GROMACS .gro file of C-alpha atoms in nm:
model
  489
    1MET     CA    1  28.633   0.732   9.379
    2SER     CA    2  28.623   0.495   9.082
    3HIS     CA    3  28.697   0.159   9.108
    4PRO     CA    4  28.862  -0.046   8.871
    5VAL     CA    5  28.666  -0.289   8.635
    6THR     CA    6  28.802  -0.650   8.668
    7GLY     CA    7  28.772  -0.885   8.338
    8HIS     CA    8  28.849  -0.824   7.959
    9ALA     CA    9  29.008  -0.530   7.860
   10LYS     CA   10  28.751  -0.470   7.608
   11ALA     CA   11  28.401  -0.611   7.665
   12GLY     CA   12  28.315  -0.791   7.371
   13SER     CA   13  28.638  -0.889   7.251
   14SER     CA   14  28.640  -1.267   7.283
   15ALA     CA   15  28.349  -1.503   7.294
   16PRO     CA   16  28.288  -1.812   7.530
   17PRO     CA   17  28.276  -2.176   7.349
   18ARG     CA   18  27.913  -2.208   7.223
   19SER     CA   19  27.797  -1.866   7.192
   20ASN     CA   20  27.475  -1.965   6.994
   21ALA     CA   21  27.391  -2.186   7.303
   22VAL     CA   22  27.444  -1.872   7.553
   23VAL     CA   23  27.222  -1.652   7.323
   24GLY     CA   24  26.954  -1.897   7.313
   25VAL     CA   25  26.956  -1.983   7.693
   26LEU     CA   26  26.941  -1.599   7.780
   27ALA     CA   27  26.651  -1.568   7.531
   28PHE     CA   28  26.491  -1.879   7.676
   29ALA     CA   29  26.517  -1.720   8.016
   30GLY     CA   30  26.400  -1.378   7.938
   31ILE     CA   31  26.088  -1.526   7.747
   32VAL     CA   32  25.992  -1.739   8.062
   33VAL     CA   33  26.030  -1.423   8.273
   34SER     CA   34  25.813  -1.227   8.052
   35LEU     CA   35  25.544  -1.498   8.078
   36MET     CA   36  25.482  -1.359   8.436
   37GLN     CA   37  25.286  -1.068   8.252
   38THR     CA   38  25.032  -1.266   8.075
   39LEU     CA   39  25.060  -1.588   8.328
   40VAL     CA   40  24.715  -1.454   8.511
   41ILE     CA   41  24.516  -1.327   8.266
   42PRO     CA   42  24.295  -1.588   8.174
   43ILE     CA   43  24.208  -1.651   8.542
   44VAL     CA   44  24.177  -1.284   8.606
   45PRO     CA   45  23.787  -1.274   8.628
   46GLU     CA   46  23.778  -1.570   8.870
   47LEU     CA   47  24.050  -1.453   9.079
   48PRO     CA   48  23.809  -1.313   9.370
   49ARG     CA   49  23.624  -1.659   9.370
   50TYR     CA   50  23.966  -1.859   9.391
   51LEU     CA   51  24.115  -1.658   9.647
   52ASP     CA   52  23.784  -1.610   9.849
   53ALA     CA   53  23.894  -1.239   9.830
   54SER     CA   54  23.680  -0.880   9.668
   55PRO     CA   55  23.783  -0.783   9.322
   56SER     CA   56  23.967  -0.498   9.456
   57ASN     CA   57  24.200  -0.686   9.708
   58ALA     CA   58  24.224  -0.981   9.423
   59ALA     CA   59  24.385  -0.716   9.193
   60TRP     CA   60  24.666  -0.714   9.414
   61ALA     CA   61  24.779  -1.038   9.280
   62ILE     CA   62  24.892  -0.810   8.956
   63THR     CA   63  24.952  -0.513   9.100
   64ALA     CA   64  25.196  -0.671   9.339
   65THR     CA   65  25.402  -0.799   9.046
   66LEU     CA   66  25.425  -0.474   8.913
   67LEU     CA   67  25.558  -0.282   9.199
   68ALA     CA   68  25.805  -0.555   9.266
   69ALA     CA   69  25.934  -0.564   8.921
   70ALA     CA   70  25.973  -0.164   8.950
   71VAL     CA   71  26.167  -0.183   9.263
   72ALA     CA   72  26.392  -0.517   9.189
   73THR     CA   73  26.520  -0.371   8.790
   74PRO     CA   74  26.740  -0.083   8.884
   75VAL     CA   75  26.840  -0.241   9.208
   76VAL     CA   76  26.942  -0.563   9.060
   77GLY     CA   77  27.099  -0.420   8.759
   78ARG     CA   78  27.324  -0.227   8.989
   79LEU     CA   79  27.406  -0.524   9.204
   80GLY     CA   80  27.509  -0.703   8.893
   81ASP     CA   81  27.766  -0.472   8.765
   82MET     CA   82  27.899  -0.487   9.124
   83PHE     CA   83  27.910  -0.844   9.222
   84GLY     CA   84  27.837  -1.027   8.852
   85LYS     CA   85  27.568  -1.025   8.624
   86ARG     CA   86  27.527  -1.431   8.606
   87ARG     CA   87  27.491  -1.439   8.989
   88LEU     CA   88  27.234  -1.200   8.992
   89LEU     CA   89  27.048  -1.348   8.697
   90LEU     CA   90  27.070  -1.669   8.900
   91VAL     CA   91  26.943  -1.521   9.193
   92SER     CA   92  26.635  -1.366   8.966
   93VAL     CA   93  26.564  -1.694   8.846
   94VAL     CA   94  26.562  -1.875   9.203
   95LEU     CA   95  26.318  -1.558   9.291
   96LEU     CA   96  26.072  -1.662   9.006
   97VAL     CA   97  26.073  -2.017   9.090
   98SER     CA   98  25.998  -1.973   9.448
   99GLY     CA   99  25.728  -1.740   9.369
  100SER     CA  100  25.561  -1.993   9.113
  101VAL     CA  101  25.587  -2.252   9.406
  102VAL     CA  102  25.432  -2.042   9.662
  103CYS     CA  103  25.133  -1.938   9.389
  104ALA     CA  104  25.084  -2.289   9.314
  105LEU     CA  105  25.033  -2.384   9.698
  106SER     CA  106  24.800  -2.082   9.756
  107ASP     CA  107  24.427  -2.078   9.762
  108SER     CA  108  24.394  -1.746   9.939
  109LEU     CA  109  24.502  -1.383   9.903
  110VAL     CA  110  24.814  -1.324  10.096
  111PRO     CA  111  25.002  -1.604   9.975
  112MET     CA  112  24.890  -1.525   9.635
  113VAL     CA  113  25.030  -1.179   9.678
  114VAL     CA  114  25.368  -1.295   9.859
  115GLY     CA  115  25.434  -1.524   9.544
  116ARG     CA  116  25.328  -1.257   9.280
  117THR     CA  117  25.563  -1.025   9.454
  118LEU     CA  118  25.861  -1.286   9.453
  119GLN     CA  119  25.814  -1.352   9.078
  120GLY     CA  120  25.808  -0.946   9.000
  121LEU     CA  121  26.140  -0.949   9.175
  122SER     CA  122  26.294  -1.159   8.890
  123ALA     CA  123  26.207  -0.861   8.631
  124ALA     CA  124  26.577  -0.803   8.608
  125VAL     CA  125  26.667  -1.083   8.396
  126VAL     CA  126  26.624  -0.952   8.046
  127PRO     CA  127  26.843  -0.655   8.108
  128LEU     CA  128  27.115  -0.865   8.285
  129GLY     CA  129  27.109  -1.110   8.004
  130ILE     CA  130  27.167  -0.831   7.735
  131SER     CA  131  27.472  -0.690   7.970
  132ILE     CA  132  27.622  -1.025   7.988
  133MET     CA  133  27.599  -1.053   7.571
  134ARG     CA  134  27.778  -0.737   7.565
  135ASP     CA  135  28.096  -0.885   7.797
  136VAL     CA  136  28.106  -1.230   7.632
  137LEU     CA  137  27.999  -1.220   7.288
  138PRO     CA  138  28.196  -1.111   7.009
  139ALA     CA  139  28.103  -0.755   6.817
  140GLU     CA  140  27.969  -0.939   6.516
  141ARG     CA  141  27.700  -1.143   6.705
  142LEU     CA  142  27.603  -0.831   6.950
  143ALA     CA  143  27.349  -0.659   6.756
  144GLY     CA  144  27.150  -0.933   6.678
  145SER     CA  145  27.177  -1.112   7.026
  146THR     CA  146  27.083  -0.799   7.212
  147ALA     CA  147  26.779  -0.750   6.940
  148LEU     CA  148  26.688  -1.091   7.010
  149MET     CA  149  26.691  -1.077   7.423
  150SER     CA  150  26.511  -0.737   7.403
  151ALA     CA  151  26.230  -0.846   7.184
  152SER     CA  152  26.181  -1.157   7.456
  153LEU     CA  153  25.990  -0.901   7.664
  154GLY     CA  154  25.725  -0.910   7.386
  155VAL     CA  155  25.762  -1.248   7.273
  156GLY     CA  156  25.680  -1.428   7.599
  157GLY     CA  157  25.374  -1.260   7.652
  158ALA     CA  158  25.229  -1.275   7.310
  159LEU     CA  159  25.309  -1.671   7.320
  160GLY     CA  160  25.214  -1.703   7.673
  161LEU     CA  161  24.849  -1.602   7.661
  162PRO     CA  162  24.724  -1.897   7.422
  163ALA     CA  163  24.939  -2.145   7.664
  164ALA     CA  164  24.790  -2.025   7.947
  165ALA     CA  165  24.463  -2.002   7.843
  166PHE     CA  166  24.480  -2.348   7.735
  167ILE     CA  167  24.616  -2.483   8.071
  168ALA     CA  168  24.354  -2.270   8.240
  169ASP     CA  169  24.051  -2.413   8.035
  170ARG     CA  170  24.166  -2.768   8.081
  171TYR     CA  171  24.362  -2.816   8.436
  172ASP     CA  172  24.308  -2.670   8.783
  173TRP     CA  173  24.424  -2.303   8.764
  174HIS     CA  174  24.742  -2.405   9.028
  175MET     CA  175  24.881  -2.583   8.700
  176LEU     CA  176  25.001  -2.254   8.551
  177PHE     CA  177  25.216  -2.178   8.839
  178TRP     CA  178  25.359  -2.547   8.874
  179ILE     CA  179  25.400  -2.504   8.466
  180SER     CA  180  25.600  -2.169   8.544
  181ALA     CA  181  25.793  -2.309   8.803
  182ALA     CA  182  25.933  -2.608   8.628
  183LEU     CA  183  26.028  -2.353   8.322
  184GLY     CA  184  26.211  -2.142   8.589
  185VAL     CA  185  26.399  -2.474   8.683
  186LEU     CA  186  26.482  -2.534   8.344
  187ALA     CA  187  26.615  -2.199   8.291
  188LEU     CA  188  26.812  -2.185   8.598
  189ALA     CA  189  26.989  -2.548   8.464
  190LEU     CA  190  27.031  -2.451   8.165
  191LEU     CA  191  27.202  -2.094   8.292
  192VAL     CA  192  27.435  -2.271   8.528
  193LEU     CA  193  27.571  -2.525   8.263
  194ILE     CA  194  27.606  -2.273   7.970
  195VAL     CA  195  27.613  -1.899   8.075
  196PRO     CA  196  27.973  -1.813   8.161
  197GLU     CA  197  28.002  -1.536   8.430
  198SER     CA  198  28.103  -1.159   8.310
  199LYS     CA  199  28.438  -1.062   8.494
  200VAL     CA  200  28.333  -0.696   8.428
  201ARG     CA  201  28.273  -0.536   8.764
  202THR     CA  202  28.255  -0.195   8.890
  203GLY     CA  203  28.343  -0.258   9.253
  204GLY     CA  204  28.244  -0.012   9.525
  205SER     CA  205  27.958  -0.008   9.787
  206PHE     CA  206  27.610  -0.069   9.724
  207ASP     CA  207  27.393   0.277   9.742
  208LEU     CA  208  27.112   0.176   9.979
  209PRO     CA  209  27.002   0.521  10.055
  210GLY     CA  210  26.955   0.564   9.691
  211ALA     CA  211  26.801   0.225   9.631
  212LEU     CA  212  26.549   0.315   9.923
  213GLY     CA  213  26.460   0.639   9.794
  214LEU     CA  214  26.438   0.529   9.438
  215SER     CA  215  26.201   0.225   9.542
  216ALA     CA  216  25.964   0.463   9.772
  217ALA     CA  217  25.923   0.703   9.467
  218LEU     CA  218  25.843   0.432   9.225
  219VAL     CA  219  25.618   0.239   9.429
  220SER     CA  220  25.445   0.579   9.515
  221LEU     CA  221  25.419   0.641   9.187
  222LEU     CA  222  25.300   0.314   9.026
  223LEU     CA  223  25.045   0.258   9.306
  224ALA     CA  224  24.856   0.587   9.242
  225VAL     CA  225  24.884   0.486   8.853
  226SER     CA  226  24.760   0.143   8.891
  227LYS     CA  227  24.491   0.180   9.166
  228GLY     CA  228  24.387   0.560   9.101
  229GLY     CA  229  24.087   0.412   8.936
  230ASP     CA  230  23.935   0.220   9.186
  231TRP     CA  231  24.039   0.469   9.487
  232GLY     CA  232  23.938   0.778   9.250
  233TRP     CA  233  24.179   0.986   9.084
  234THR     CA  234  24.108   1.287   9.290
  235SER     CA  235  24.090   1.093   9.603
  236GLY     CA  236  24.346   1.243   9.898
  237THR     CA  237  24.499   0.861   9.860
  238THR     CA  238  24.588   0.903   9.486
  239LEU     CA  239  24.708   1.275   9.506
  240GLY     CA  240  24.889   1.210   9.822
  241LEU     CA  241  25.077   0.948   9.636
  242PHE     CA  242  25.131   1.154   9.344
  243ALA     CA  243  25.259   1.429   9.563
  244THR     CA  244  25.469   1.198   9.739
  245ALA     CA  245  25.634   1.077   9.456
  246VAL     CA  246  25.751   1.390   9.325
  247VAL     CA  247  25.912   1.521   9.656
  248VAL     CA  248  26.075   1.168   9.672
  249PHE     CA  249  26.191   1.198   9.352
  250LEU     CA  250  26.343   1.557   9.389
  251LEU     CA  251  26.512   1.462   9.693
  252TRP     CA  252  26.634   1.133   9.546
  253GLY     CA  253  26.752   1.305   9.245
  254ARG     CA  254  26.955   1.575   9.449
  255TYR     CA  255  27.139   1.288   9.681
  256GLU     CA  256  27.218   1.112   9.370
  257LEU     CA  257  27.396   1.395   9.224
  258ARG     CA  258  27.587   1.455   9.548
  259THR     CA  259  27.689   1.078   9.643
  260ALA     CA  260  28.028   0.910   9.514
  261GLN     CA  261  27.853   0.577   9.384
  262PRO     CA  262  27.499   0.609   9.318
  263LEU     CA  263  27.223   0.369   9.256
  264VAL     CA  264  27.183   0.561   8.894
  265ASP     CA  265  27.447   0.777   8.773
  266LEU     CA  266  27.212   1.080   8.656
  267ARG     CA  267  27.483   1.255   8.474
  268THR     CA  268  27.522   0.955   8.248
  269THR     CA  269  27.161   0.900   8.215
  270ALA     CA  270  27.132   1.285   8.119
  271ARG     CA  271  27.349   1.219   7.836
  272ARG     CA  272  27.123   1.292   7.499
  273GLN     CA  273  27.141   0.954   7.360
  274VAL     CA  274  27.051   0.785   7.683
  275LEU     CA  275  26.795   1.027   7.762
  276PHE     CA  276  26.598   1.009   7.454
  277THR     CA  277  26.602   0.650   7.436
  278ASN     CA  278  26.457   0.633   7.748
  279LEU     CA  279  26.206   0.860   7.712
  280ALA     CA  280  26.121   0.691   7.360
  281SER     CA  281  26.129   0.372   7.558
  282ILE     CA  282  25.818   0.506   7.790
  283ALA     CA  283  25.622   0.627   7.473
  284LEU     CA  284  25.685   0.280   7.317
  285GLY     CA  285  25.607   0.090   7.616
  286PHE     CA  286  25.282   0.281   7.625
  287SER     CA  287  25.187   0.211   7.252
  288MET     CA  288  25.292  -0.168   7.270
  289PHE     CA  289  25.050  -0.223   7.598
  290ALA     CA  290  24.758  -0.016   7.442
  291VAL     CA  291  24.680  -0.285   7.190
  292SER     CA  292  24.719  -0.568   7.449
  293LEU     CA  293  24.447  -0.402   7.643
  294VAL     CA  294  24.204  -0.331   7.349
  295LEU     CA  295  24.220  -0.641   7.115
  296PRO     CA  296  24.157  -0.919   7.346
  297GLN     CA  297  23.832  -0.751   7.487
  298VAL     CA  298  23.753  -0.661   7.127
  299LEU     CA  299  23.779  -1.046   7.022
  300GLN     CA  300  23.596  -1.185   7.358
  301LEU     CA  301  23.304  -0.933   7.351
  302PRO     CA  302  22.958  -1.052   7.228
  303GLU     CA  303  22.887  -1.053   6.841
  304GLN     CA  304  22.566  -0.906   6.958
  305THR     CA  305  22.746  -0.569   7.030
  306GLY     CA  306  22.811  -0.499   6.669
  307TYR     CA  307  23.165  -0.498   6.703
  308GLY     CA  308  23.261  -0.770   6.924
  309LEU     CA  309  23.362  -1.097   6.777
  310GLY     CA  310  23.258  -1.328   7.055
  311LYS     CA  311  23.570  -1.528   7.093
  312SER     CA  312  23.659  -1.773   7.363
  313MET     CA  313  24.007  -1.692   7.575
  314LEU     CA  314  24.158  -1.961   7.432
  315ALA     CA  315  24.083  -1.853   7.057
  316VAL     CA  316  24.182  -1.514   7.162
  317GLY     CA  317  24.554  -1.643   7.268
  318LEU     CA  318  24.580  -1.834   6.933
  319ILE     CA  319  24.484  -1.516   6.726
  320LEU     CA  320  24.739  -1.288   6.870
  321ALA     CA  321  25.014  -1.572   6.878
  322PRO     CA  322  25.164  -1.445   6.570
  323GLN     CA  323  25.220  -1.122   6.689
  324GLY     CA  324  25.504  -1.273   6.910
  325LEU     CA  325  25.666  -1.482   6.631
  326VAL     CA  326  25.656  -1.156   6.402
  327MET     CA  327  25.818  -0.986   6.699
  328MET     CA  328  26.078  -1.244   6.729
  329ALA     CA  329  26.129  -1.293   6.318
  330MET     CA  330  26.168  -0.919   6.313
  331SER     CA  331  26.442  -0.892   6.584
  332ALA     CA  332  26.664  -1.050   6.338
  333VAL     CA  333  26.604  -0.788   6.084
  334SER     CA  334  26.600  -0.514   6.331
  335ALA     CA  335  26.975  -0.619   6.386
  336ALA     CA  336  27.088  -0.626   6.018
  337LEU     CA  337  26.933  -0.269   5.989
  338THR     CA  338  27.096  -0.144   6.300
  339ARG     CA  339  27.480  -0.269   6.165
  340ALA     CA  340  27.373  -0.110   5.808
  341LYS     CA  341  27.249   0.207   5.954
  342GLY     CA  342  27.268   0.250   6.287
  343PRO     CA  343  27.011   0.218   6.587
  344LYS     CA  344  26.867   0.536   6.551
  345VAL     CA  345  26.749   0.464   6.218
  346THR     CA  346  26.595   0.116   6.333
  347LEU     CA  347  26.416   0.272   6.618
  348MET     CA  348  26.240   0.541   6.418
  349ILE     CA  349  26.153   0.293   6.161
  350GLY     CA  350  26.007   0.056   6.437
  351ALA     CA  351  25.806   0.359   6.559
  352VAL     CA  352  25.688   0.438   6.247
  353VAL     CA  353  25.548   0.079   6.181
  354VAL     CA  354  25.384   0.067   6.550
  355ALA     CA  355  25.201   0.389   6.425
  356ALA     CA  356  25.082   0.260   6.095
  357GLY     CA  357  24.958  -0.048   6.282
  358TYR     CA  358  24.729   0.149   6.516
  359ALA     CA  359  24.611   0.369   6.210
  360LEU     CA  360  24.522   0.017   6.049
  361SER     CA  361  24.298  -0.070   6.328
  362LEU     CA  362  24.068   0.222   6.303
  363ALA     CA  363  23.942   0.078   5.986
  364LEU     CA  364  24.020  -0.280   6.018
  365MET     CA  365  23.908  -0.406   6.346
  366SER     CA  366  23.562  -0.601   6.240
  367GLU     CA  367  23.702  -0.944   6.120
  368VAL     CA  368  23.937  -1.184   6.302
  369TRP     CA  369  24.204  -1.147   5.980
  370HIS     CA  370  24.167  -0.764   6.068
  371ILE     CA  371  24.309  -0.833   6.403
  372VAL     CA  372  24.584  -1.081   6.297
  373LEU     CA  373  24.667  -0.824   6.055
  374VAL     CA  374  24.678  -0.520   6.297
  375ALA     CA  375  24.851  -0.724   6.580
  376CYS     CA  376  25.152  -0.860   6.319
  377VAL     CA  377  25.234  -0.500   6.189
  378ILE     CA  378  25.254  -0.374   6.584
  379GLY     CA  379  25.435  -0.640   6.652
  380GLY     CA  380  25.686  -0.601   6.394
  381GLY     CA  381  25.741  -0.285   6.494
  382VAL     CA  382  25.784  -0.326   6.842
  383GLY     CA  383  26.025  -0.604   6.742
  384PHE     CA  384  26.245  -0.329   6.542
  385ALA     CA  385  26.213  -0.069   6.795
  386TYR     CA  386  26.308  -0.286   7.107
  387GLY     CA  387  26.581  -0.457   6.905
  388ALA     CA  388  26.726  -0.098   6.888
  389MET     CA  389  26.711   0.005   7.242
  390PRO     CA  390  26.987  -0.190   7.412
  391ALA     CA  391  27.247  -0.087   7.102
  392LEU     CA  392  27.148   0.295   7.191
  393ILE     CA  393  27.221   0.235   7.529
  394MET     CA  394  27.539   0.041   7.545
  395ALA     CA  395  27.691   0.257   7.286
  396ALA     CA  396  27.679   0.542   7.543
  397VAL     CA  397  27.773   0.414   7.871
  398PRO     CA  398  28.085   0.219   8.006
  399ALA     CA  399  28.078  -0.168   8.004
  400SER     CA  400  28.094  -0.138   8.383
  401GLU     CA  401  27.762   0.029   8.398
  402THR     CA  402  27.606  -0.178   8.131
  403ALA     CA  403  27.344  -0.386   8.354
  404ALA     CA  404  27.220  -0.055   8.564
  405ALA     CA  405  27.182   0.129   8.215
  406ASN     CA  406  26.971  -0.155   8.052
  407SER     CA  407  26.790  -0.216   8.348
  408LEU     CA  408  26.704   0.165   8.370
  409ASN     CA  409  26.576   0.146   8.046
  410THR     CA  410  26.355  -0.153   8.072
  411LEU     CA  411  26.220   0.017   8.378
  412MET     CA  412  26.105   0.303   8.141
  413ARG     CA  413  25.931   0.066   7.916
  414SER     CA  414  25.745  -0.075   8.232
  415MET     CA  415  25.648   0.257   8.342
  416GLY     CA  416  25.491   0.333   7.975
  417THR     CA  417  25.305   0.021   7.974
  418SER     CA  418  25.155   0.108   8.352
  419PHE     CA  419  25.063   0.466   8.200
  420ALA     CA  420  24.862   0.304   7.906
  421SER     CA  421  24.700   0.043   8.142
  422ALA     CA  422  24.607   0.334   8.337
  423LEU     CA  423  24.483   0.575   8.088
  424ALA     CA  424  24.293   0.299   7.885
  425GLY     CA  425  24.116   0.223   8.198
  426VAL     CA  426  24.001   0.601   8.237
  427ILE     CA  427  23.886   0.587   7.894
  428LEU     CA  428  23.724   0.272   7.851
  429ALA     CA  429  23.556   0.318   8.198
  430GLN     CA  430  23.384   0.657   8.026
  431LEU     CA  431  23.312   0.571   7.689
  432THR     CA  432  23.086   0.261   7.735
  433THR     CA  433  22.751   0.123   7.578
  434ASP     CA  434  22.478  -0.053   7.745
  435PHE     CA  435  22.426  -0.408   7.696
  436GLY     CA  436  22.164  -0.638   7.843
  437GLY     CA  437  22.192  -0.382   8.149
  438HIS     CA  438  22.568  -0.402   8.152
  439ALA     CA  439  22.786  -0.116   8.070
  440LEU     CA  440  23.045  -0.239   7.802
  441PRO     CA  441  23.333  -0.041   7.650
  442SER     CA  442  23.214   0.135   7.337
  443GLU     CA  443  23.379   0.100   6.960
  444ASN     CA  444  23.441   0.478   7.026
  445GLY     CA  445  23.627   0.363   7.332
  446PHE     CA  446  23.818   0.097   7.158
  447LYS     CA  447  23.928   0.329   6.886
  448THR     CA  448  23.983   0.638   7.107
  449VAL     CA  449  24.265   0.396   7.279
  450MET     CA  450  24.404   0.278   6.950
  451ALA     CA  451  24.433   0.659   6.803
  452ILE     CA  452  24.610   0.761   7.146
  453GLY     CA  453  24.852   0.408   7.074
  454ALA     CA  454  24.940   0.583   6.749
  455GLY     CA  455  24.999   0.911   6.894
  456ALA     CA  456  25.218   0.756   7.169
  457ALA     CA  457  25.450   0.573   6.861
  458LEU     CA  458  25.479   0.917   6.676
  459LEU     CA  459  25.569   1.048   6.981
  460ALA     CA  460  25.880   0.789   7.026
  461PHE     CA  461  25.953   0.871   6.635
  462LEU     CA  462  25.997   1.228   6.734
  463LEU     CA  463  26.203   1.146   7.035
  464ALA     CA  464  26.408   0.915   6.854
  465SER     CA  465  26.501   1.210   6.594
  466PHE     CA  466  26.673   1.415   6.843
  467LEU     CA  467  26.922   1.102   6.915
  468PRO     CA  468  27.263   1.191   6.790
  469ARG     CA  469  27.389   1.029   6.479
  470ARG     CA  470  27.625   0.740   6.504
  471GLN     CA  471  27.809   0.551   6.234
  472ALA     CA  472  27.679   0.177   6.181
  473ALA     CA  473  27.868  -0.064   6.388
  474GLY     CA  474  27.866  -0.416   6.477
  475GLU     CA  475  27.916  -0.297   6.829
  476PRO     CA  476  27.863  -0.020   7.023
  477ALA     CA  477  28.164   0.197   7.109
  478GLU     CA  478  28.242   0.296   7.460
  479PRO     CA  479  28.134   0.674   7.469
  480ALA     CA  480  28.429   0.939   7.479
  481GLU     CA  481  28.373   1.050   7.795
  482ALA     CA  482  28.361   0.704   7.969
  483PRO     CA  483  28.629   0.649   8.247
  484ALA     CA  484  28.924   0.432   8.107
  485GLU     CA  485  28.897   0.093   8.221
  486THR     CA  486  29.166  -0.121   8.379
  487ALA     CA  487  29.199  -0.505   8.392
  488ALA     CA  488  29.265  -0.658   8.685
  489VAL     CA  489  29.540  -0.896   8.678
   0.00000   0.00000   0.00000
């Protein structure tokens, strides 16, 4: 049974006062959440010593965030559609602040993992923000605003690395988490003061069995992907988790198709526009993360290797920071192109630009300016592509399913980054060179990963070519097959 949608008769038809402030605050919240991706990178080598744990156990401080984000993103998106997107947005930021405080007070592994798990549960902020924009902004503002919000996923990560490196280099490592807590409190206050609640709701009951099933499948898959290198890809544990993921996904899909109010509407997800956008998102998430794995290592390896540039972590952050700025700037260009030519064209151009950046890296990776150029070209392409994805998703789903659909798309990007991390880890562990008795990733290993990144971007281009043609418009139209919406009086 379908439930009426409360609120505006047409999403995006009227704008609250201070719409510029609403966009700015939501984008700021997205950047704060995405900082969690790079927050611990400068201290990863020291985490075992800080937490008095083995390297494999200390890695759970990163794995826990990945798993929590994967579980939270689709669940919180659906809850936002049901009970209010702003309400769930505030809950997510509160979890971020709580997790940051727990980490800031931690000196051992267990509380650190708990805190990082809480931080991961805030991952739905970006799709919730995009969905609020659809409901409260005027049509002419929607493309640019959602492109900026979508790009915040990459912007925060790129800008967070130099800041985190600077703080870790000069202060106690706990300061990283105190500052993230302070930024979270600031974001929370601004959200309360400025961002209105969307009145577009689905109502109904929450699909708890569907949430548990999807969570079990995602945790099994991502745990196998993220820890397979440590456990062995052919070990019983890894293969068992992969098998569990397959079985649970199949059972979950069958249940979702039969339940009246599913967590994920698989029929909507199977529409060509949604399906191919999500598939392209996986490929682009893979491609975006591959460069994040390679360039910092090339910059930090000793010059004596013949291909390393011998830079400090702080220098690495500063060298790569322009990538985030380019990504942010390109989100505005992406929105303009989407209005003129449609989001399909924008996504395809972005994928080609990303592939071109990877192709450049195969010849230009021996000087600092080479790295800056490659990072900026790839960042520009990602800004283009990520800016188009919300428009494609929102054009294919009813307003009452926006948060759930955008959350699923965000999850697909995260899946791509997880696959990139696993595959790059395998390649760089196999293609090594001896340096002073230590095995280091070889130049051929780095180039292989970059070539695969280019291939992933071209795969995204190919997948985007299957998207249906749509007229350029300032606001995505409701799909013809969407259920009629009624406004509550």
